[in-house]
Coordinates of C-alpha atoms in Angstrom, one line a residue:
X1 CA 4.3 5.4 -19.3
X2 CA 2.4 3.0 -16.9
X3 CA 0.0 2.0 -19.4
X4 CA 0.2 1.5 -23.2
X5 CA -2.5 3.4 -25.1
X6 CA -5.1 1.3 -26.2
X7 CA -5.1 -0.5 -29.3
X8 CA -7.0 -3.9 -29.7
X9 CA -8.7 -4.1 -26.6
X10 CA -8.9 -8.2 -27.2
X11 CA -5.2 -8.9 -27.4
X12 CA -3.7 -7.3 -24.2
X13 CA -0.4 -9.3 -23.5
X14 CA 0.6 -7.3 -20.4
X15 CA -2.1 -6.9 -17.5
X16 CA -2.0 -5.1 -14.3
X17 CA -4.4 -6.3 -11.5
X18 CA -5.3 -4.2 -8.6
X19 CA -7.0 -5.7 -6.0
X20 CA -8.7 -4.7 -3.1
X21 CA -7.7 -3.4 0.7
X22 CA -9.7 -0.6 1.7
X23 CA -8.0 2.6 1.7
X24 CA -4.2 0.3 2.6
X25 CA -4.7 0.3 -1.4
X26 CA -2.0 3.0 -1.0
X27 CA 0.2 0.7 -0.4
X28 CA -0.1 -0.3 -4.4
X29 CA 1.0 3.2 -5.4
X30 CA 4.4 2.9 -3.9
X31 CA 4.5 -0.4 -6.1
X32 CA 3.6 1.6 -9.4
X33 CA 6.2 3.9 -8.9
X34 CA 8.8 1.0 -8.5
X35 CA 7.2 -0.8 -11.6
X36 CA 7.3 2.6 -13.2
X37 CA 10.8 2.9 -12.8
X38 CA 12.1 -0.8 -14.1
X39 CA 10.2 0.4 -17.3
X40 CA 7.2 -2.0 -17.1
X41 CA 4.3 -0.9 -19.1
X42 CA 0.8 -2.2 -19.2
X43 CA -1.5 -3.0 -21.9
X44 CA -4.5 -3.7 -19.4
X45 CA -5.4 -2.7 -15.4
X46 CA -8.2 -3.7 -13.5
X47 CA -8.9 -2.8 -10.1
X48 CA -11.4 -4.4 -7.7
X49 CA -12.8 -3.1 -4.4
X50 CA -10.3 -0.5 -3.1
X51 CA -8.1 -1.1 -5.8
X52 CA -11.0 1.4 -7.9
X53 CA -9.6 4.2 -6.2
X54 CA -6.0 4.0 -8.2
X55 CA -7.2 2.4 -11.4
X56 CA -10.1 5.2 -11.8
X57 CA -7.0 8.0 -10.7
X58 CA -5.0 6.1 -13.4
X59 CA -7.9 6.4 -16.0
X60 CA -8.4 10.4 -15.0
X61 CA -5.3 10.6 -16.8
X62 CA -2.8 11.3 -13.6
X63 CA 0.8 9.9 -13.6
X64 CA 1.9 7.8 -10.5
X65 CA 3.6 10.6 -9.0
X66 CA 0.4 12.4 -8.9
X67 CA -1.1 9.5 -7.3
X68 CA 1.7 9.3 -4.6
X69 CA 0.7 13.3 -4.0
X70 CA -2.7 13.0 -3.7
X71 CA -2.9 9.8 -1.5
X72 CA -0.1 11.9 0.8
X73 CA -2.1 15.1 1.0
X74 CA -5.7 13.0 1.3
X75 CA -7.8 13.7 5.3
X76 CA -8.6 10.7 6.4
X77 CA -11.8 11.9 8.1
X78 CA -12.9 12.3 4.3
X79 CA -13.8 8.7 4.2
X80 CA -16.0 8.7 7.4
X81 CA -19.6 9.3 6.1
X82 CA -22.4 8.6 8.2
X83 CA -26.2 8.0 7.2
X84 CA -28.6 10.1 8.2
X85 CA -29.9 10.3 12.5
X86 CA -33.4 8.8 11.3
X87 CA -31.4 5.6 10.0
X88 CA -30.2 4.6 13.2
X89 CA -33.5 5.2 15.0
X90 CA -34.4 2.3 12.5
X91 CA -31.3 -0.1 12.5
X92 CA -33.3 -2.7 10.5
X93 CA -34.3 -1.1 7.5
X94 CA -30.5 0.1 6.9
X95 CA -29.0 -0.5 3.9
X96 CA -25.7 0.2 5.5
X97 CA -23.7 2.0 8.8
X98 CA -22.6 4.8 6.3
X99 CA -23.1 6.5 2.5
X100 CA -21.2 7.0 -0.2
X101 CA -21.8 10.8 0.1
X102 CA -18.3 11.9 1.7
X103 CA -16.6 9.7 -1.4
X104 CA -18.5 11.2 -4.0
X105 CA -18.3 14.7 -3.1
X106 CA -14.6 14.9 -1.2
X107 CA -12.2 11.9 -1.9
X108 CA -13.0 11.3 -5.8
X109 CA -12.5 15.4 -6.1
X110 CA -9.4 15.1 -4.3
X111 CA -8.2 12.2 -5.9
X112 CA -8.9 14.0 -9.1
X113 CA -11.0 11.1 -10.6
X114 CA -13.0 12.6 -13.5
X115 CA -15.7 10.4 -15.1
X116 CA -16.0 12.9 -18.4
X117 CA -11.9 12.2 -18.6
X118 CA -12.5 8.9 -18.0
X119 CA -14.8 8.4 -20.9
X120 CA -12.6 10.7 -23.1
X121 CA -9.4 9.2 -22.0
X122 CA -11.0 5.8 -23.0
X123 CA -7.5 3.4 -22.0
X124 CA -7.6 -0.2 -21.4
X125 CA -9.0 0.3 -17.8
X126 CA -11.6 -2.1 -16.2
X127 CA -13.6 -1.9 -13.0
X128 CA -14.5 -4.9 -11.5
X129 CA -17.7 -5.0 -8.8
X130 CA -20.2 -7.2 -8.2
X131 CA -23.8 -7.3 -9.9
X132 CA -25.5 -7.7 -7.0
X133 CA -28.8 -8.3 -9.8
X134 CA -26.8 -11.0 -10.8
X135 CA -24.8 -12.5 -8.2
X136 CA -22.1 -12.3 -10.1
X137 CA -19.0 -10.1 -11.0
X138 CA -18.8 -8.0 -14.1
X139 CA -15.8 -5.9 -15.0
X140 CA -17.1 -2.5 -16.7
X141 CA -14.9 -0.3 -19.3
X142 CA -13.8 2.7 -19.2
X143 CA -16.3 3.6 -21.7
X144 CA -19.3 2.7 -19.6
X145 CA -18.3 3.9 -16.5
X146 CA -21.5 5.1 -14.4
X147 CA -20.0 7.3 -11.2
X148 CA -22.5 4.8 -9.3
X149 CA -20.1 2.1 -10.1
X150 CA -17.2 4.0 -9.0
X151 CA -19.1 3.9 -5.9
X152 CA -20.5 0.9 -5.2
X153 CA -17.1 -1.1 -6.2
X154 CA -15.7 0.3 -2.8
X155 CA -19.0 0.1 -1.3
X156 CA -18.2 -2.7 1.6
X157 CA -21.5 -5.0 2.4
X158 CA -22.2 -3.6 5.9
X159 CA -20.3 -0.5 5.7
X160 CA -22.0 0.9 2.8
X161 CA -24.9 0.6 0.9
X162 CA -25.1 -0.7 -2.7
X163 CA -25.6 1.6 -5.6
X164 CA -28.4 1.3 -8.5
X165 CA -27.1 2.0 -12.1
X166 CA -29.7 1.3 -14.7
X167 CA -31.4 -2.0 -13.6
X168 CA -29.0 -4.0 -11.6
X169 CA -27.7 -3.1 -8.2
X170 CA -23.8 -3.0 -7.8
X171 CA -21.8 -3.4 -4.3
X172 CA -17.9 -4.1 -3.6
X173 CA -17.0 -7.8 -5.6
X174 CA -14.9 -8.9 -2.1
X175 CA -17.5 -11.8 -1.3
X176 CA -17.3 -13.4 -4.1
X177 CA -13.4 -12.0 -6.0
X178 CA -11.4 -9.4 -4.8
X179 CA -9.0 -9.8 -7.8
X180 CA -10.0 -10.2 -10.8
X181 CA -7.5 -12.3 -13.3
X182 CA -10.0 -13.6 -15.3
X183 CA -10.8 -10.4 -17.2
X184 CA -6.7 -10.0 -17.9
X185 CA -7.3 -13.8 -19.2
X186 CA -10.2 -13.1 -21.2
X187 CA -8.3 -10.1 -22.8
X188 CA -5.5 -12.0 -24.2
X189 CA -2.7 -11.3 -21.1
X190 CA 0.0 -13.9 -20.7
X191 CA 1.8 -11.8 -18.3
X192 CA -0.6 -10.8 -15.1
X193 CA 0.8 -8.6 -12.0
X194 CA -1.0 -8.6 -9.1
X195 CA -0.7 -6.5 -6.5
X196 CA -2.2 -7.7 -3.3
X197 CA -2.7 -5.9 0.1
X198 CA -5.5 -8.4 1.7
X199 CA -3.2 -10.7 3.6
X200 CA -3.8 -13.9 4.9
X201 CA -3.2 -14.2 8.1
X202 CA -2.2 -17.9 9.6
X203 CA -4.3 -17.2 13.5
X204 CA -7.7 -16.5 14.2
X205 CA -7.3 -13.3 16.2
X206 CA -10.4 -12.1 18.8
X207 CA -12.5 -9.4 18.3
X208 CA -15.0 -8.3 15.8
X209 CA -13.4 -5.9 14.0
X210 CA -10.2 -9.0 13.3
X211 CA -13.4 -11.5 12.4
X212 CA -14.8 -9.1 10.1
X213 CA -11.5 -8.9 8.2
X214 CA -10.6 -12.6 8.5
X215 CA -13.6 -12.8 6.7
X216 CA -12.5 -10.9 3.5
X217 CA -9.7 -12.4 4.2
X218 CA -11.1 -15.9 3.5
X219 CA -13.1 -14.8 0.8
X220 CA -10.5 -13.1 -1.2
X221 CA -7.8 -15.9 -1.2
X222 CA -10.5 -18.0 -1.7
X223 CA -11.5 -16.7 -5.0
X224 CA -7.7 -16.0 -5.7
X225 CA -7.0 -19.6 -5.5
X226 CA -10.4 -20.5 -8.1
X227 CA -8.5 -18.4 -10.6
X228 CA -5.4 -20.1 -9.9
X229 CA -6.7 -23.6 -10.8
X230 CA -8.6 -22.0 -14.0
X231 CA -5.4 -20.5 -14.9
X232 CA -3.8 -23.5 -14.4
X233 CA -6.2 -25.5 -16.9
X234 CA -5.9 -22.7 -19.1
X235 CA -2.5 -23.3 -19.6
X236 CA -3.1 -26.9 -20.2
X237 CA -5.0 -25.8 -23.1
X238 CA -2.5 -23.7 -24.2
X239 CA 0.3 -26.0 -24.6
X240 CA -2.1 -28.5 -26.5
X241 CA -2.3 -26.0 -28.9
X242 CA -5.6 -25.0 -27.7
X243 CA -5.9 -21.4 -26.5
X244 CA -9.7 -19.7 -26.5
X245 CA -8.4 -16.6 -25.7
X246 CA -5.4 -15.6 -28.1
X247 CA -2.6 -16.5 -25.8
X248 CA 0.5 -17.8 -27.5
X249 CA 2.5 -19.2 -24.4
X250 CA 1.3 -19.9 -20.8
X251 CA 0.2 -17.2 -18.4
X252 CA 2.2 -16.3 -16.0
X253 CA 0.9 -14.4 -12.6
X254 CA 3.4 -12.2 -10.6
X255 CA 2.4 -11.0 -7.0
X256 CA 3.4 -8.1 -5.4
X257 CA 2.2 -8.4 -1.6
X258 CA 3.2 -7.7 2.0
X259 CA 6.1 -10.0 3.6
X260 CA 3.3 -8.6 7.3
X261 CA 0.0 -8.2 7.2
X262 CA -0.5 -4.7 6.6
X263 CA -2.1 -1.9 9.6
X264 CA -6.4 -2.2 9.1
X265 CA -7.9 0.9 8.1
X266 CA -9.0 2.2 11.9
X267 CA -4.9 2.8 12.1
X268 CA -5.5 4.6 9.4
X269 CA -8.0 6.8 10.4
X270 CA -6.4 7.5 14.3
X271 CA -3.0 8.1 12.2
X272 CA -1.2 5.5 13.9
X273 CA 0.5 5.0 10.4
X274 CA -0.4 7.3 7.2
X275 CA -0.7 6.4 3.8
X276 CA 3.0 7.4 2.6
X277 CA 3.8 4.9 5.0
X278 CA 2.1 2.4 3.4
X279 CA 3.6 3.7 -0.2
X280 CA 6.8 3.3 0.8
X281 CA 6.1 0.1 2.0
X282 CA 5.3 -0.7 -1.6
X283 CA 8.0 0.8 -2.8
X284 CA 9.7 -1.1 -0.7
X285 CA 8.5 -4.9 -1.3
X286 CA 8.0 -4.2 -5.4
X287 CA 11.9 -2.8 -5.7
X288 CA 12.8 -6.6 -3.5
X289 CA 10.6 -8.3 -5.9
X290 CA 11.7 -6.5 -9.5
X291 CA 15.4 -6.8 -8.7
X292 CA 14.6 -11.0 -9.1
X293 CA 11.4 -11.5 -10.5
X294 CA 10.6 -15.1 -11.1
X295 CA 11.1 -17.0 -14.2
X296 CA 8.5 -18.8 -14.1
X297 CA 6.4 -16.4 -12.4
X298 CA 4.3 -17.0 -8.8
X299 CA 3.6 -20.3 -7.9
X300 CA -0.1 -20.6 -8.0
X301 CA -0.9 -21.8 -4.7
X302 CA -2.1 -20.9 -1.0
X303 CA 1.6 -19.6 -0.2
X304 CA 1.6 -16.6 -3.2
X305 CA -0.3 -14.6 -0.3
X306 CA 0.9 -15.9 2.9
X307 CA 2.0 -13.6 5.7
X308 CA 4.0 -14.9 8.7
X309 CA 2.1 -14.2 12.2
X310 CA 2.9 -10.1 13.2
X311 CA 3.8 -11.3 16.8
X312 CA 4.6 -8.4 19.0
X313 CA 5.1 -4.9 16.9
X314 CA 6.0 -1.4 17.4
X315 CA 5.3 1.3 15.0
X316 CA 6.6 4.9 15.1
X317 CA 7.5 8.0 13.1
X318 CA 10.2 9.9 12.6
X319 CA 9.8 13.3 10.8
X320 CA 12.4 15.4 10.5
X321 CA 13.3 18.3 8.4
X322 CA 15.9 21.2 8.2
X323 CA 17.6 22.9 5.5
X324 CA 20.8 21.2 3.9
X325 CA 23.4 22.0 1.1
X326 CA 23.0 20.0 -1.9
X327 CA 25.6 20.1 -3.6
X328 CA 26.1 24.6 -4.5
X329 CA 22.6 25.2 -3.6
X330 CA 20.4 24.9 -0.3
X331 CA 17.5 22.8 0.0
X332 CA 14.8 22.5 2.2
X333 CA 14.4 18.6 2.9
X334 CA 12.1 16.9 5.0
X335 CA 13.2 13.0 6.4
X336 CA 10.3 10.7 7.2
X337 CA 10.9 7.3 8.9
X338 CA 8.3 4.7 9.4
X339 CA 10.4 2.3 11.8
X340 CA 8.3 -1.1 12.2
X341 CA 9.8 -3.6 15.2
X342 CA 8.3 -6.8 15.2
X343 CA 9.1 -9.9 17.5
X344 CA 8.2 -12.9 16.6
X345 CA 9.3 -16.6 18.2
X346 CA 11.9 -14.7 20.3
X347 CA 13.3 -13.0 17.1
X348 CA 13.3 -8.8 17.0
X349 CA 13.5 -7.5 13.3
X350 CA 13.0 -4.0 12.7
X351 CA 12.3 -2.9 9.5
X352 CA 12.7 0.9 8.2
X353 CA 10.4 2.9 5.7
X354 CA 11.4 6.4 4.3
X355 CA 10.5 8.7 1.9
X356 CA 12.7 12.1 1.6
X357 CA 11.2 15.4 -0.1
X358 CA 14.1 17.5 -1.9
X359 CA 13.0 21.6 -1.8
X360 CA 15.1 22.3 -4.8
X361 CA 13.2 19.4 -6.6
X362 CA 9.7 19.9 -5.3
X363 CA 9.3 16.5 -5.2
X364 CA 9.6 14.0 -2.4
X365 CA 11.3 10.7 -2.9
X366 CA 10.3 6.8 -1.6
X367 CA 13.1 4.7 -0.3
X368 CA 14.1 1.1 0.0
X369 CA 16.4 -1.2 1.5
X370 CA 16.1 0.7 5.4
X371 CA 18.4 -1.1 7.7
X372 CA 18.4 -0.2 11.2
X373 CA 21.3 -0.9 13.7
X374 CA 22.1 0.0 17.5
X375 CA 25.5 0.2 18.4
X376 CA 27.5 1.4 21.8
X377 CA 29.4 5.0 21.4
X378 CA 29.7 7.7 23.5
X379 CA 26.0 6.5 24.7
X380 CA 24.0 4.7 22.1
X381 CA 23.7 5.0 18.6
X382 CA 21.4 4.0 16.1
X383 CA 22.1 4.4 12.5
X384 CA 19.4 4.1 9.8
X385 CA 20.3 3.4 5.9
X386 CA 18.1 3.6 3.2
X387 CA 18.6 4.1 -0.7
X388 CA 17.0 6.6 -3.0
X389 CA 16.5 7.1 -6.6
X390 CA 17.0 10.5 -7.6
X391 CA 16.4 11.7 -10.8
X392 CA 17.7 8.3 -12.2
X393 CA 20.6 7.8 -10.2
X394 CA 20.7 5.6 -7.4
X395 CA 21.7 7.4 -3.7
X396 CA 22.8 5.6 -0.3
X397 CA 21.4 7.6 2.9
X398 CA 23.0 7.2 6.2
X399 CA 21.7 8.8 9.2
X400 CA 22.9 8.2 12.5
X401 CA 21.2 9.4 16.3
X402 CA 21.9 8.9 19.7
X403 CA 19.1 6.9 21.9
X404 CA 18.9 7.4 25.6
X405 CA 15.8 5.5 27.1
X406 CA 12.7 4.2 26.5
X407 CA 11.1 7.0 28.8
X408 CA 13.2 9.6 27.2
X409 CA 10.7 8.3 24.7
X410 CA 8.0 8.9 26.5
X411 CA 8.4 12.3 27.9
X412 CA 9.5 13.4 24.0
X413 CA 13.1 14.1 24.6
X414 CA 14.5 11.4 22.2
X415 CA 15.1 11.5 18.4
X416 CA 15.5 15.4 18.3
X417 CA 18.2 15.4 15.9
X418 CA 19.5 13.3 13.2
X419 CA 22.9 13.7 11.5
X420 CA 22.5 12.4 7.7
X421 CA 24.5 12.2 5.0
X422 CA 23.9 11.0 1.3
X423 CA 25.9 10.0 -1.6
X424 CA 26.0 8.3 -4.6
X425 CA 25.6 4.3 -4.7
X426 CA 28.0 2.0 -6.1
X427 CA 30.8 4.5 -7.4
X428 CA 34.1 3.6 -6.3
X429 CA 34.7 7.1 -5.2
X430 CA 31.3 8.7 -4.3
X431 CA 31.5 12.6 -3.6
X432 CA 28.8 13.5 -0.5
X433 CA 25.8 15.5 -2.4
X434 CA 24.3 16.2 0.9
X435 CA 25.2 16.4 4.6
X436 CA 23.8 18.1 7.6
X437 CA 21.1 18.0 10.7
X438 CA 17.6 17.4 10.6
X439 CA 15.5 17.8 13.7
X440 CA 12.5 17.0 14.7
X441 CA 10.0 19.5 16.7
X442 CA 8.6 18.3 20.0
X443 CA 5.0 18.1 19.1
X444 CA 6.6 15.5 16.7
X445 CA 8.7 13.8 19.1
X446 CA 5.7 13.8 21.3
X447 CA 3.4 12.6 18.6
X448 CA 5.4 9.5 18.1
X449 CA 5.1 7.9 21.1
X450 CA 1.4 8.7 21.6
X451 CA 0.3 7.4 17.9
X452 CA 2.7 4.8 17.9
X453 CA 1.2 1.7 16.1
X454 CA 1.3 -1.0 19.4
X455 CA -0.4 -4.4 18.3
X456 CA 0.4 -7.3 20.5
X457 CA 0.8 -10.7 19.1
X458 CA -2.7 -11.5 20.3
X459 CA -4.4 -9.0 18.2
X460 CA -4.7 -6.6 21.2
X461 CA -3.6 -2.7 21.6
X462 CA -0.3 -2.3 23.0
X463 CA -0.6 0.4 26.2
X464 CA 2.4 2.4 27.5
X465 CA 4.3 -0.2 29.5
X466 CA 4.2 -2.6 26.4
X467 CA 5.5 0.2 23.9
X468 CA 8.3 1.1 26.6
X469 CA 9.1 -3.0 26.7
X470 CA 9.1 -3.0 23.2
X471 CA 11.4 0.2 22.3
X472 CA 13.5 -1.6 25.2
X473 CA 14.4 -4.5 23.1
X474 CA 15.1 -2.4 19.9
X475 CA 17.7 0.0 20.9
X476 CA 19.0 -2.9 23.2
X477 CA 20.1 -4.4 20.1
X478 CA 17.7 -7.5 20.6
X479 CA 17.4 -7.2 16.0

């Protein structure tokens, strides 16, 4: 269980902090399942801005897997909710480019957030906006939970309009906090996980859109690093003997975030990269982090979030499916790759995210640890490796396909199939569970060359001749 039941709401030693995003906060679920499986448990979460949408799915009562599900099967398009044609005949009395009207009535249903549950459920769950009455931020309970703060918390200044609930008007916290560690202080925690999608980007990139996000950017780490130095004093106080809150020992903060800045929501939206990508890059980055957490927990400065510059990068998917003997039975599986090549400084590093779904399980897996590797053969070869857990037992994946071109690319006559096979992890003398094809249809093959994600090191979109140049160098072993 993710979160202990709640007990004395003042002395929470454990808290989990969600911050904001927009809807990249998938990214956090493929950290919950990773946390879920090294058995940490939570005696308090808060989510702020984006992070709203998983803390309100936790307080529904759903399990992380259900999360992973929902967030997998979610339309896109759901988010997009414009006002109505008279507002933009009169630009300057907007409250904001959109409403809140597609959340309320098609994501939150999807997501299966459930105010009465909510209030029923009553666990150690805050949500943190901003009181715009009061220019300040206030984290509400679980037990006064208005759906109008629901809404507001992910209602982005601009974007969206901000939401009444009694007296005070509510909007999305990000100007002022998009994190809120104070309220896990406040509560007692000495432990406090953070799990942070924001970024913070080193270069000013052009553009409004990049501006816009710099922005958040600069207000989020910004308020980040005020917590820090409270924090910091905090502790002071503690080991004087001196602790207003409860703690017994210092507080220590552990961050979960992106080694790159993650894809912005529009990639989201033109499904240049979907949202199980961005869980198993979670998955990915939290199993790195929990297999050698920090003593002493994240250094409380301006590096905790720091991201190295993207430079040039090449996104693509690879879906393929088939039906495979596991073990005496068939199973239908489905293979999903989210291969990321990024060059930097002269340096190529490709990076591989999968997730693989199991038929005779009904359930689909997140992986960690991709490799990827080109090598000569009979033609050229690239083998992907990945690891699983399955059903508590760790699993090494290793596929292997032959590459022809970058134009065979193009045209969608590359990755068709995949030979895979998948075995046990550390055993001396593993016995293969699984071998077989996969292939992958052309609309798919097709598919990911057109929707590849192409972002040059300016900022830019990558056209055809830069996503040939850059496929180029990654079969041509230039990792």
């Amino acid at each position: 269980m993710l979160i202990h039941p709640q007990t004395n709401e003042s002395k929470s030693r454990k808290s989990l902090v969600l911050a904001g995003g927009g809807i990249r906060v998938a990214y956090q679920v493929g950290v919950l399942q990773a946390m879920e499986e090294a058995g940490l448990a939570f005696d308090h979460v808060d989510g702020t801005s984006g992070g709203i949408f998983n803390a309100a799915m936790l307080a529904s009562g759903l399990e992380v897997q259900e999360l992973m599900d929902r967030w997998a099967d979610l339309k896109m398009a759901h988010f997009v909710s414009p006002a109505g044609l008279t507002d933009y005949l009169r630009p300057w009395r907007m409250k904001g480019m959109g409403d809140t009207d597609a959340i309320r009535t098609k994501v939150f249903p999807h997501f299966g957030v459930d105010l009465a549950g909510i209030h029923r459920n009553n666990l150690p769950i805050t949500f943190s906006l901003c009181n715009f009455s009061k220019k300040s931020v206030e984290a509400i309970p679980a037990k006064s939970l208005h759906e109008n703060h629901l809404l507001a918390g992910v209602s982005l200044p601009i974007v969206m309009p901000a939401l009444q609930v009694g007296d005070d008007w509510f909007i999305d916290a990000v100007w002022i906090k998009d994190a809120n560690l104070m309220e896990a202080v406040r509560r007692g925690a000495e432990e406090i996980w953070v799990v942070w999608g924001i970024g913070n980007y080193p270069a000013y990139l052009p553009g409004a859109l990049r501006q816009y996000v710099h922005s958040i950017e600069m207000s989020a780490n910004g308020g980040l690093w005020e917590e820090f130095e409270q924090i910091k004093w905090i502790n002071k106080e503690i080991l004087r003997g001196e602790s207003e809150y409860g703690q017994r020992k210092p507080i220590r903060v552990f961050v979960i975030r992106p080694q790159l800045p993650l894809p912005l929501d529009p990639d989201l939206f033109f499904n240049r990269i979907t949202a199980r990508d961005l869980m198993a890059m979670g998955y990915s980055d939290a199993t790195a982090y929990l297999s050698a957490i920090p003593e002493s927990g994240t250094p409380l400065n301006d590096r905790s979030t720091a991201t190295r510059n993207l430079g040039d990068c090449l996104g693509f998917r690879l879906d393929f499916s088939g039906e495979l003997p596991w073990k005496d039975e068939m199973s239908r599986v489905r293979f999903r790759i989210f291969l990321r090549y990024t060059d930097w400084q002269g340096k190529g590093t490709a990076e591989v995210y999968s997730s693989i779904y199991l038929g005779h399980l009904s359930r689909e897996f997140l992986g960690t640890g991709g490799q990827f590797v080109t090598k000569d053969g009979p033609g050229r070869v690239a083998e992907i490796a990945s690891t699983f857990q399955i059903e508590g037992r760790k699993y090494y994946l290793l596929a292997r396909f032959n590459v022809k071109s970058a134009w065979h690319w193009l045209a969608g006559m590359e990755f068709k199939a995949i030979e895979v096979v998948l075995y046990p992890k550390m055993e001396a003398d593993p016995e293969i569970v699984m071998e077989g094809t996969l292939y992958q249809s052309f609309v798919g093959r097709l598919r990911s060359f057109w929707k590849a994600l192409a972002i040059t090191r300016e900022g830019g979109r990558g056209g055809i001749g830069y996503k040939l140049k850059q496929i180029k160098k990654m079969i041509y072993d230039e990792v």
